[in-house]
Amino acid sequence: MLRGLVIGIQDIRYPIHGSARLALVTMHALALSGHKIDYLALWSYNKSEAILVTTRSRWGFARINMIKVPIKTTSNSLPILSSSITDPIIKLFHEDYDYILCLERRYIPTVCRYFSKKLSAPLITYMDSPKYMHPERLTTTELLVRPAALAWYVITSHMSDLTICVSKYIEVFLKKWGTNAITIEPTYALLGRDSDILSKTNNGNYDINSINHEAVLCSCPLNLTVITAIKNPDVPIVVTGPQAYYVREYLKMRGLLNKVKNIHLLHNISDEDLEKLHNKVVAALVARPALSGLSITLLQELYFGKPVLTDETTASKIRGLIESGSVLINNKYSEWPTTLKSLLNNDEQLRELSRRAESFFNRILSPVRFAETFNHALRSLNLR
């Protein structure tokens, strides 16, 4: 049995944001394959806690030992460590680890490297979506610091024995600078029901039962979301996660909050309700024109086997997805409301896209595939 110490900041029982989901699915895949996973979550928490977190997917259930430890951070969210914090942690994690997996770039030079040396285990970094690799998304001030930020990505990658990238373009960039990098696209998984905290704290924030069947999940720019809903008034348009908050504010600003009746906003949706929701979802729209890295929502819809209307920018971040014909590609957003209407009226196309989406996920993005690729990389690392 391989033993891994994973270091990050997220409480994975709240996978609302992409980074928390990424942490959850990564550890699910490794634990499902037989790894013993201890997860050290270091952040400005109120107290220390040790929690057994269960996760699930079509491939089975897994368990993760999560230990939350409160630490102080700088104004730039960099960790401030002292022996009073690190010494008890080292005593707690006394086992022989086969690897240290760092999920937080800011922790590589200090926390992750420290534990790697103290525990004599190779350091693996999971590089998600470096913001500064996308100049089109940056402000003028951010463009000025971009060269230093890119240098930082390279330096932290060199500090790691291996860097795993969520998308191929990140690997290509890092390898130009001589780093040991590979690509393993993320998989997808859900919380076990006993660990699904949000399912117990909904408090009437949303009502799944109010959403009719043949709903469409939408993860798109604000204006595209609203225009699509207005032009398809009989189609329930569902928005989940943080995007639901931004859509609500956009509707308020436009004076449309109580006028566009077919938009359903589910912000803090639990994994249990997310699964129920997908019994009603017949298709998904995923448009990320300024995408930094890989869309977790796209992975989610492929996991649930839903027909997806998307664009080349979004789909290209997953190797082979466009070529497989598993998603419907249209780069002209102005045509999406009409394209959606045509798609919903074509049962044969819906069934075929659904079949291809689920097949692609099972072959390329499953937790089993993730773990196999990770284990191969780890073996290669130990042979170096």
CSV table of C-alpha atoms in Angstrom, one decimal:
chain,number,residue,atom,x,y,z
A,1,MET,CA,0.0,0.0,0.0
A,2,LEU,CA,1.3,3.4,-1.0
A,3,ARG,CA,1.2,6.2,1.6
A,4,GLY,CA,0.7,9.8,0.6
A,5,LEU,CA,0.7,13.0,2.6
A,6,VAL,CA,-1.3,15.7,0.7
A,7,ILE,CA,-0.9,19.3,1.7
A,8,GLY,CA,-3.4,22.0,0.8
A,9,ILE,CA,-5.7,24.7,2.2
A,10,GLN,CA,-9.3,23.5,1.4
A,11,ASP,CA,-11.8,21.9,3.6
A,12,ILE,CA,-12.9,19.3,1.0
A,13,ARG,CA,-16.3,18.9,2.6
A,14,TYR,CA,-17.2,22.2,0.9
A,15,PRO,CA,-16.4,21.6,-2.8
A,16,ILE,CA,-18.3,24.7,-4.1
A,17,HIS,CA,-15.2,26.2,-5.7
A,18,GLY,CA,-13.2,24.5,-8.4
A,19,SER,CA,-10.0,24.3,-6.3
A,20,ALA,CA,-11.8,22.4,-3.5
A,21,ARG,CA,-13.3,20.0,-6.0
A,22,LEU,CA,-9.9,19.5,-7.6
A,23,ALA,CA,-8.5,18.6,-4.2
A,24,LEU,CA,-11.4,16.2,-3.5
A,25,VAL,CA,-11.3,14.3,-6.8
A,26,THR,CA,-7.5,14.0,-6.8
A,27,MET,CA,-7.5,12.3,-3.3
A,28,HIS,CA,-10.5,10.2,-4.2
A,29,ALA,CA,-8.7,8.7,-7.2
A,30,LEU,CA,-5.6,7.9,-5.2
A,31,ALA,CA,-7.5,6.5,-2.1
A,32,LEU,CA,-9.8,4.5,-4.4
A,33,SER,CA,-6.7,2.8,-5.9
A,34,GLY,CA,-5.5,1.7,-2.5
A,35,HIS,CA,-3.3,4.6,-1.4
A,36,LYS,CA,-3.5,5.6,2.3
A,37,ILE,CA,-4.1,9.3,2.2
A,38,ASP,CA,-3.5,11.8,5.0
A,39,TYR,CA,-4.6,15.3,4.0
A,40,LEU,CA,-3.1,18.2,5.9
A,41,ALA,CA,-5.3,21.3,5.4
A,42,LEU,CA,-3.3,24.4,6.6
A,43,TRP,CA,-5.2,27.7,6.7
A,44,SER,CA,-6.6,30.3,9.1
A,45,TYR,CA,-9.1,27.9,10.6
A,46,ASN,CA,-10.6,28.5,14.1
A,47,LYS,CA,-9.4,25.2,15.5
A,48,SER,CA,-7.6,22.0,14.8
A,49,GLU,CA,-9.7,19.0,13.7
A,50,ALA,CA,-9.2,15.4,12.6
A,51,ILE,CA,-12.0,14.3,10.2
A,52,LEU,CA,-12.6,11.2,8.2
A,53,VAL,CA,-14.0,12.3,4.8
A,54,THR,CA,-15.7,9.8,2.5
A,55,THR,CA,-15.9,10.2,-1.2
A,56,ARG,CA,-17.7,8.3,-4.0
A,57,SER,CA,-17.9,7.9,-7.7
A,58,ARG,CA,-19.3,5.2,-10.0
A,59,TRP,CA,-16.1,3.3,-9.4
A,60,GLY,CA,-16.6,3.0,-5.6
A,61,PHE,CA,-16.1,4.7,-2.2
A,62,ALA,CA,-12.9,6.0,-0.6
A,63,ARG,CA,-11.7,7.5,2.7
A,64,ILE,CA,-9.4,10.4,3.3
A,65,ASN,CA,-8.0,11.4,6.7
A,66,MET,CA,-8.3,15.2,6.8
A,67,ILE,CA,-6.4,17.1,9.5
A,68,LYS,CA,-7.2,20.8,9.7
A,69,VAL,CA,-4.5,22.9,11.4
A,70,PRO,CA,-4.9,26.7,11.9
A,71,ILE,CA,-1.9,28.8,10.8
A,72,LYS,CA,-1.2,32.4,10.3
A,73,THR,CA,-0.6,33.8,6.9
A,74,THR,CA,0.8,37.1,5.4
A,75,SER,CA,-1.3,39.6,3.6
A,76,ASN,CA,-0.4,37.7,0.4
A,77,SER,CA,-1.7,34.5,1.9
A,78,LEU,CA,1.7,33.0,2.3
A,79,PRO,CA,2.0,30.7,5.4
A,80,ILE,CA,3.9,31.7,8.5
A,81,LEU,CA,5.4,28.7,10.1
A,82,SER,CA,7.0,28.2,13.5
A,83,SER,CA,8.4,25.2,15.4
A,84,SER,CA,5.3,25.3,17.7
A,85,ILE,CA,3.2,24.4,14.6
A,86,THR,CA,5.6,22.2,12.6
A,87,ASP,CA,7.0,20.0,15.4
A,88,PRO,CA,3.7,18.5,16.6
A,89,ILE,CA,2.7,17.9,12.9
A,90,ILE,CA,6.0,16.1,12.3
A,91,LYS,CA,5.3,13.9,15.4
A,92,LEU,CA,1.8,13.3,14.2
A,93,PHE,CA,2.9,12.2,10.7
A,94,HIS,CA,5.5,9.8,11.7
A,95,GLU,CA,4.8,7.2,9.0
A,96,ASP,CA,7.0,6.5,6.1
A,97,TYR,CA,5.3,8.3,3.2
A,98,ASP,CA,6.0,7.4,-0.4
A,99,TYR,CA,5.3,10.9,-1.6
A,100,ILE,CA,4.2,14.4,-0.5
A,101,LEU,CA,1.6,15.9,-2.8
A,102,CYS,CA,1.3,19.7,-2.7
A,103,LEU,CA,-2.0,21.2,-3.9
A,104,GLU,CA,-1.2,24.8,-3.1
A,105,ARG,CA,1.5,26.6,-5.2
A,106,ARG,CA,2.1,29.2,-2.5
A,107,TYR,CA,3.1,26.4,0.0
A,108,ILE,CA,5.8,24.8,-2.2
A,109,PRO,CA,8.9,26.8,-1.1
A,110,THR,CA,8.1,26.7,2.6
A,111,VAL,CA,5.5,24.1,3.9
A,112,CYS,CA,5.7,21.4,1.2
A,113,ARG,CA,9.4,21.5,0.8
A,114,TYR,CA,9.9,21.5,4.5
A,115,PHE,CA,7.8,18.4,5.1
A,116,SER,CA,9.4,16.7,2.1
A,117,LYS,CA,12.8,17.0,3.6
A,118,LYS,CA,11.7,16.2,7.2
A,119,LEU,CA,9.9,13.1,6.1
A,120,SER,CA,12.4,12.1,3.4
A,121,ALA,CA,9.7,11.7,0.7
A,122,PRO,CA,9.7,13.1,-2.9
A,123,LEU,CA,7.7,16.2,-3.4
A,124,ILE,CA,5.0,16.2,-6.2
A,125,THR,CA,3.2,19.4,-7.0
A,126,TYR,CA,-0.2,19.5,-8.7
A,127,MET,CA,-0.2,22.6,-10.9
A,128,ASP,CA,-3.8,23.7,-11.5
A,129,SER,CA,-4.3,26.8,-13.7
A,130,PRO,CA,-1.6,29.5,-13.4
A,131,LYS,CA,-3.4,32.8,-13.8
A,132,TYR,CA,-0.4,34.7,-15.3
A,133,MET,CA,-0.1,32.3,-18.2
A,134,HIS,CA,-3.2,34.0,-19.7
A,135,PRO,CA,-2.3,37.6,-20.5
A,136,GLU,CA,-5.7,38.3,-22.1
A,137,ARG,CA,-7.2,38.0,-18.6
A,138,LEU,CA,-4.8,40.3,-16.8
A,139,THR,CA,-5.1,44.0,-15.7
A,140,THR,CA,-2.4,46.5,-16.7
A,141,THR,CA,-0.8,46.1,-13.2
A,142,GLU,CA,-0.9,42.3,-13.5
A,143,LEU,CA,0.8,42.4,-16.9
A,144,LEU,CA,3.7,44.3,-15.4
A,145,VAL,CA,4.3,41.6,-12.8
A,146,ARG,CA,3.6,38.7,-15.2
A,147,PRO,CA,7.3,38.0,-16.0
A,148,ALA,CA,8.1,37.6,-12.3
A,149,ALA,CA,5.0,35.4,-11.8
A,150,LEU,CA,6.0,33.1,-14.7
A,151,ALA,CA,9.5,32.9,-13.2
A,152,TRP,CA,7.9,31.9,-9.9
A,153,TYR,CA,5.9,29.1,-11.6
A,154,VAL,CA,9.2,27.7,-13.0
A,155,ILE,CA,11.1,28.1,-9.8
A,156,THR,CA,8.5,26.3,-7.7
A,157,SER,CA,8.3,23.5,-10.3
A,158,HIS,CA,12.1,23.1,-10.0
A,159,MET,CA,11.7,22.8,-6.2
A,160,SER,CA,9.4,19.8,-6.8
A,161,ASP,CA,10.7,16.4,-7.8
A,162,LEU,CA,7.7,16.2,-10.2
A,163,THR,CA,5.0,18.6,-11.3
A,164,ILE,CA,1.7,17.2,-12.5
A,165,CYS,CA,-0.2,19.6,-14.7
A,166,VAL,CA,-4.0,19.7,-15.2
A,167,SER,CA,-3.6,20.5,-18.9
A,168,LYS,CA,-1.0,19.9,-21.6
A,169,TYR,CA,-0.3,23.6,-22.3
A,170,ILE,CA,1.0,24.0,-18.7
A,171,GLU,CA,3.4,21.0,-19.1
A,172,VAL,CA,4.7,22.4,-22.4
A,173,PHE,CA,5.5,25.8,-20.8
A,174,LEU,CA,7.3,24.2,-17.8
A,175,LYS,CA,9.3,21.8,-19.9
A,176,LYS,CA,10.7,24.6,-21.9
A,177,TRP,CA,12.5,25.6,-18.7
A,178,GLY,CA,13.8,22.1,-17.9
A,179,THR,CA,11.3,21.0,-15.2
A,180,ASN,CA,10.1,17.5,-14.7
A,181,ALA,CA,6.5,17.9,-15.6
A,182,ILE,CA,3.7,15.6,-16.9
A,183,THR,CA,0.0,16.1,-17.6
A,184,ILE,CA,-2.8,14.2,-15.8
A,185,GLU,CA,-6.2,15.7,-16.4
A,186,PRO,CA,-8.4,15.7,-13.3
A,187,THR,CA,-11.2,13.2,-12.8
A,188,TYR,CA,-14.5,13.7,-11.0
A,189,ALA,CA,-16.1,12.5,-7.8
A,190,LEU,CA,-18.6,13.4,-5.1
A,191,LEU,CA,-18.7,13.5,-1.4
A,192,GLY,CA,-20.0,10.5,0.5
A,193,ARG,CA,-23.4,11.3,2.0
A,194,ASP,CA,-22.1,11.3,5.6
A,195,SER,CA,-19.5,13.9,4.7
A,196,ASP,CA,-21.8,16.1,2.6
A,197,ILE,CA,-22.1,19.0,5.1
A,198,LEU,CA,-24.1,21.2,2.7
A,199,SER,CA,-26.9,18.6,2.4
A,200,LYS,CA,-27.6,19.3,6.1
A,201,THR,CA,-27.4,23.1,5.9
A,202,ASN,CA,-29.4,24.1,2.9
A,203,ASN,CA,-32.0,26.0,5.0
A,204,GLY,CA,-34.3,26.6,2.1
A,205,ASN,CA,-31.7,28.4,-0.1
A,206,TYR,CA,-33.0,26.5,-3.1
A,207,ASP,CA,-35.6,24.0,-4.0
A,208,ILE,CA,-34.6,21.2,-6.4
A,209,ASN,CA,-38.2,20.1,-6.7
A,210,SER,CA,-39.1,23.5,-8.3
A,211,ILE,CA,-37.0,22.7,-11.3
A,212,ASN,CA,-38.8,20.8,-14.1
A,213,HIS,CA,-37.3,18.0,-16.0
A,214,GLU,CA,-35.5,18.8,-19.3
A,215,ALA,CA,-33.5,21.5,-17.5
A,216,VAL,CA,-30.2,22.9,-19.0
A,217,LEU,CA,-27.2,23.5,-16.7
A,218,CYS,CA,-25.4,26.7,-17.7
A,219,SER,CA,-21.8,27.8,-16.9
A,220,CYS,CA,-21.3,30.7,-19.2
A,221,PRO,CA,-20.5,34.5,-19.3
A,222,LEU,CA,-23.3,36.4,-17.6
A,223,ASN,CA,-24.8,38.0,-20.7
A,224,LEU,CA,-24.8,34.7,-22.6
A,225,THR,CA,-26.6,33.0,-19.7
A,226,VAL,CA,-29.3,35.7,-19.5
A,227,ILE,CA,-29.8,36.0,-23.3
A,228,THR,CA,-30.0,32.2,-23.6
A,229,ALA,CA,-32.7,32.1,-20.9
A,230,ILE,CA,-34.7,34.9,-22.5
A,231,LYS,CA,-34.6,33.3,-25.9
A,232,ASN,CA,-35.6,29.9,-24.5
A,233,PRO,CA,-38.3,30.9,-21.9
A,234,ASP,CA,-39.8,27.4,-21.6
A,235,VAL,CA,-36.4,25.9,-20.7
A,236,PRO,CA,-35.3,25.9,-17.1
A,237,ILE,CA,-31.7,27.3,-17.0
A,238,VAL,CA,-29.8,26.2,-13.9
A,239,VAL,CA,-26.7,27.9,-12.6
A,240,THR,CA,-24.7,26.4,-9.7
A,241,GLY,CA,-21.7,27.3,-7.6
A,242,PRO,CA,-20.2,30.8,-7.3
A,243,GLN,CA,-21.5,31.7,-10.8
A,244,ALA,CA,-25.0,31.7,-9.4
A,245,TYR,CA,-24.2,34.6,-7.1
A,246,TYR,CA,-22.7,36.6,-10.0
A,247,VAL,CA,-25.8,35.9,-12.2
A,248,ARG,CA,-28.0,37.1,-9.4
A,249,GLU,CA,-26.1,40.4,-9.1
A,250,TYR,CA,-26.1,40.8,-12.9
A,251,LEU,CA,-29.9,40.3,-13.1
A,252,LYS,CA,-30.3,42.9,-10.2
A,253,MET,CA,-28.1,45.4,-12.0
A,254,ARG,CA,-30.1,45.0,-15.2
A,255,GLY,CA,-33.5,45.1,-13.4
A,256,LEU,CA,-34.3,41.5,-14.6
A,257,LEU,CA,-34.2,39.6,-11.3
A,258,ASN,CA,-38.0,39.1,-11.1
A,259,LYS,CA,-38.5,39.2,-14.9
A,260,VAL,CA,-36.5,36.2,-16.2
A,261,LYS,CA,-38.5,33.5,-14.5
A,262,ASN,CA,-36.7,30.4,-16.0
A,263,ILE,CA,-33.2,31.0,-14.4
A,264,HIS,CA,-32.7,28.9,-11.3
A,265,LEU,CA,-29.7,29.9,-9.1
A,266,LEU,CA,-28.3,27.2,-6.8
A,267,HIS,CA,-25.3,28.6,-5.1
A,268,ASN,CA,-24.2,26.4,-2.2
A,269,ILE,CA,-25.6,23.2,-3.7
A,270,SER,CA,-24.8,20.0,-1.9
A,271,ASP,CA,-23.3,17.0,-3.8
A,272,GLU,CA,-26.4,15.0,-2.9
A,273,ASP,CA,-28.6,17.6,-4.6
A,274,LEU,CA,-26.2,18.0,-7.5
A,275,GLU,CA,-26.7,14.4,-8.2
A,276,LYS,CA,-30.5,14.8,-8.0
A,277,LEU,CA,-30.3,17.8,-10.2
A,278,HIS,CA,-28.6,15.8,-13.0
A,279,ASN,CA,-31.6,13.5,-13.1
A,280,LYS,CA,-33.4,16.5,-14.5
A,281,VAL,CA,-30.6,18.0,-16.6
A,282,VAL,CA,-30.8,17.0,-20.3
A,283,ALA,CA,-27.9,19.2,-21.6
A,284,ALA,CA,-25.3,21.6,-20.5
A,285,LEU,CA,-23.8,24.9,-21.8
A,286,VAL,CA,-20.1,25.4,-20.8
A,287,ALA,CA,-18.5,28.6,-22.2
A,288,ARG,CA,-15.3,29.9,-20.7
A,289,PRO,CA,-13.9,32.3,-23.4
A,290,ALA,CA,-11.1,33.6,-21.0
A,291,LEU,CA,-10.6,30.2,-19.4
A,292,SER,CA,-7.5,29.7,-17.2
A,293,GLY,CA,-6.8,26.1,-17.3
A,294,LEU,CA,-9.5,23.4,-17.3
A,295,SER,CA,-13.2,23.7,-16.5
A,296,ILE,CA,-14.4,21.6,-13.6
A,297,THR,CA,-17.9,22.1,-14.8
A,298,LEU,CA,-17.1,20.5,-18.1
A,299,LEU,CA,-15.6,17.5,-16.3
A,300,GLN,CA,-18.7,17.3,-14.1
A,301,GLU,CA,-21.0,17.2,-17.1
A,302,LEU,CA,-18.9,14.5,-18.8
A,303,TYR,CA,-19.0,12.5,-15.6
A,304,PHE,CA,-22.8,12.7,-15.5
A,305,GLY,CA,-23.0,11.8,-19.2
A,306,LYS,CA,-24.7,15.0,-20.4
A,307,PRO,CA,-24.7,16.5,-23.9
A,308,VAL,CA,-22.5,19.6,-23.8
A,309,LEU,CA,-22.5,22.6,-26.0
A,310,THR,CA,-19.1,24.3,-25.7
A,311,ASP,CA,-16.4,26.1,-27.6
A,312,GLU,CA,-12.9,25.2,-28.8
A,313,THR,CA,-11.1,27.2,-26.1
A,314,THR,CA,-12.9,25.3,-23.3
A,315,ALA,CA,-12.9,21.9,-24.8
A,316,SER,CA,-9.2,22.0,-26.0
A,317,LYS,CA,-7.9,21.9,-22.5
A,318,ILE,CA,-8.9,18.2,-22.3
A,319,ARG,CA,-6.8,16.2,-24.7
A,320,GLY,CA,-8.7,14.4,-27.3
A,321,LEU,CA,-12.1,15.7,-26.3
A,322,ILE,CA,-12.8,17.7,-29.5
A,323,GLU,CA,-11.4,14.9,-31.8
A,324,SER,CA,-13.7,12.3,-30.1
A,325,GLY,CA,-16.9,14.2,-31.0
A,326,SER,CA,-18.0,13.9,-27.4
A,327,VAL,CA,-19.2,17.5,-27.2
A,328,LEU,CA,-21.0,19.9,-29.6
A,329,ILE,CA,-18.6,22.7,-30.6
A,330,ASN,CA,-19.8,26.2,-31.7
A,331,ASN,CA,-17.5,29.2,-31.3
A,332,LYS,CA,-20.2,31.7,-32.2
A,333,TYR,CA,-21.9,32.5,-28.9
A,334,SER,CA,-24.6,34.5,-30.7
A,335,GLU,CA,-25.9,31.3,-32.2
A,336,TRP,CA,-26.0,29.4,-28.9
A,337,PRO,CA,-29.7,30.2,-28.0
A,338,THR,CA,-30.8,28.8,-31.4
A,339,THR,CA,-28.4,25.9,-31.3
A,340,LEU,CA,-29.6,24.9,-27.9
A,341,LYS,CA,-33.2,25.0,-29.1
A,342,SER,CA,-32.4,22.8,-32.0
A,343,LEU,CA,-30.4,20.4,-29.8
A,344,LEU,CA,-33.3,20.0,-27.4
A,345,ASN,CA,-35.6,19.1,-30.2
A,346,ASN,CA,-33.3,16.4,-31.5
A,347,ASP,CA,-33.6,13.4,-29.3
A,348,GLU,CA,-31.3,11.3,-31.4
A,349,GLN,CA,-28.5,13.8,-31.2
A,350,LEU,CA,-29.0,14.2,-27.4
A,351,ARG,CA,-28.7,10.4,-26.9
A,352,GLU,CA,-25.6,10.1,-29.1
A,353,LEU,CA,-23.8,13.0,-27.3
A,354,SER,CA,-24.8,11.6,-23.9
A,355,ARG,CA,-23.4,8.2,-24.9
A,356,ARG,CA,-20.2,9.7,-26.2
A,357,ALA,CA,-19.7,12.0,-23.2
A,358,GLU,CA,-20.0,9.1,-20.7
A,359,SER,CA,-17.8,6.9,-22.8
A,360,PHE,CA,-15.1,9.5,-23.1
A,361,PHE,CA,-15.1,10.1,-19.3
A,362,ASN,CA,-14.9,6.4,-18.6
A,363,ARG,CA,-12.0,5.8,-20.9
A,364,ILE,CA,-10.0,8.9,-20.4
A,365,LEU,CA,-11.0,10.7,-17.2
A,366,SER,CA,-12.0,8.0,-14.7
A,367,PRO,CA,-10.5,7.9,-11.2
A,368,VAL,CA,-8.9,4.5,-12.2
A,369,ARG,CA,-7.2,6.1,-15.2
A,370,PHE,CA,-6.0,9.0,-13.1
A,371,ALA,CA,-4.5,6.7,-10.4
A,372,GLU,CA,-2.8,4.5,-13.0
A,373,THR,CA,-1.1,7.4,-14.6
A,374,PHE,CA,-0.1,8.9,-11.2
A,375,ASN,CA,1.3,5.5,-10.0
A,376,HIS,CA,3.3,5.1,-13.3
A,377,ALA,CA,4.8,8.6,-12.8
A,378,LEU,CA,5.6,7.8,-9.2
A,379,ARG,CA,7.4,4.6,-10.1
A,380,SER,CA,9.4,6.5,-12.8
A,381,LEU,CA,10.3,9.1,-10.2
A,382,ASN,CA,11.6,6.5,-7.7
A,383,LEU,CA,13.8,5.0,-10.5
A,384,ARG,CA,15.5,8.2,-11.3
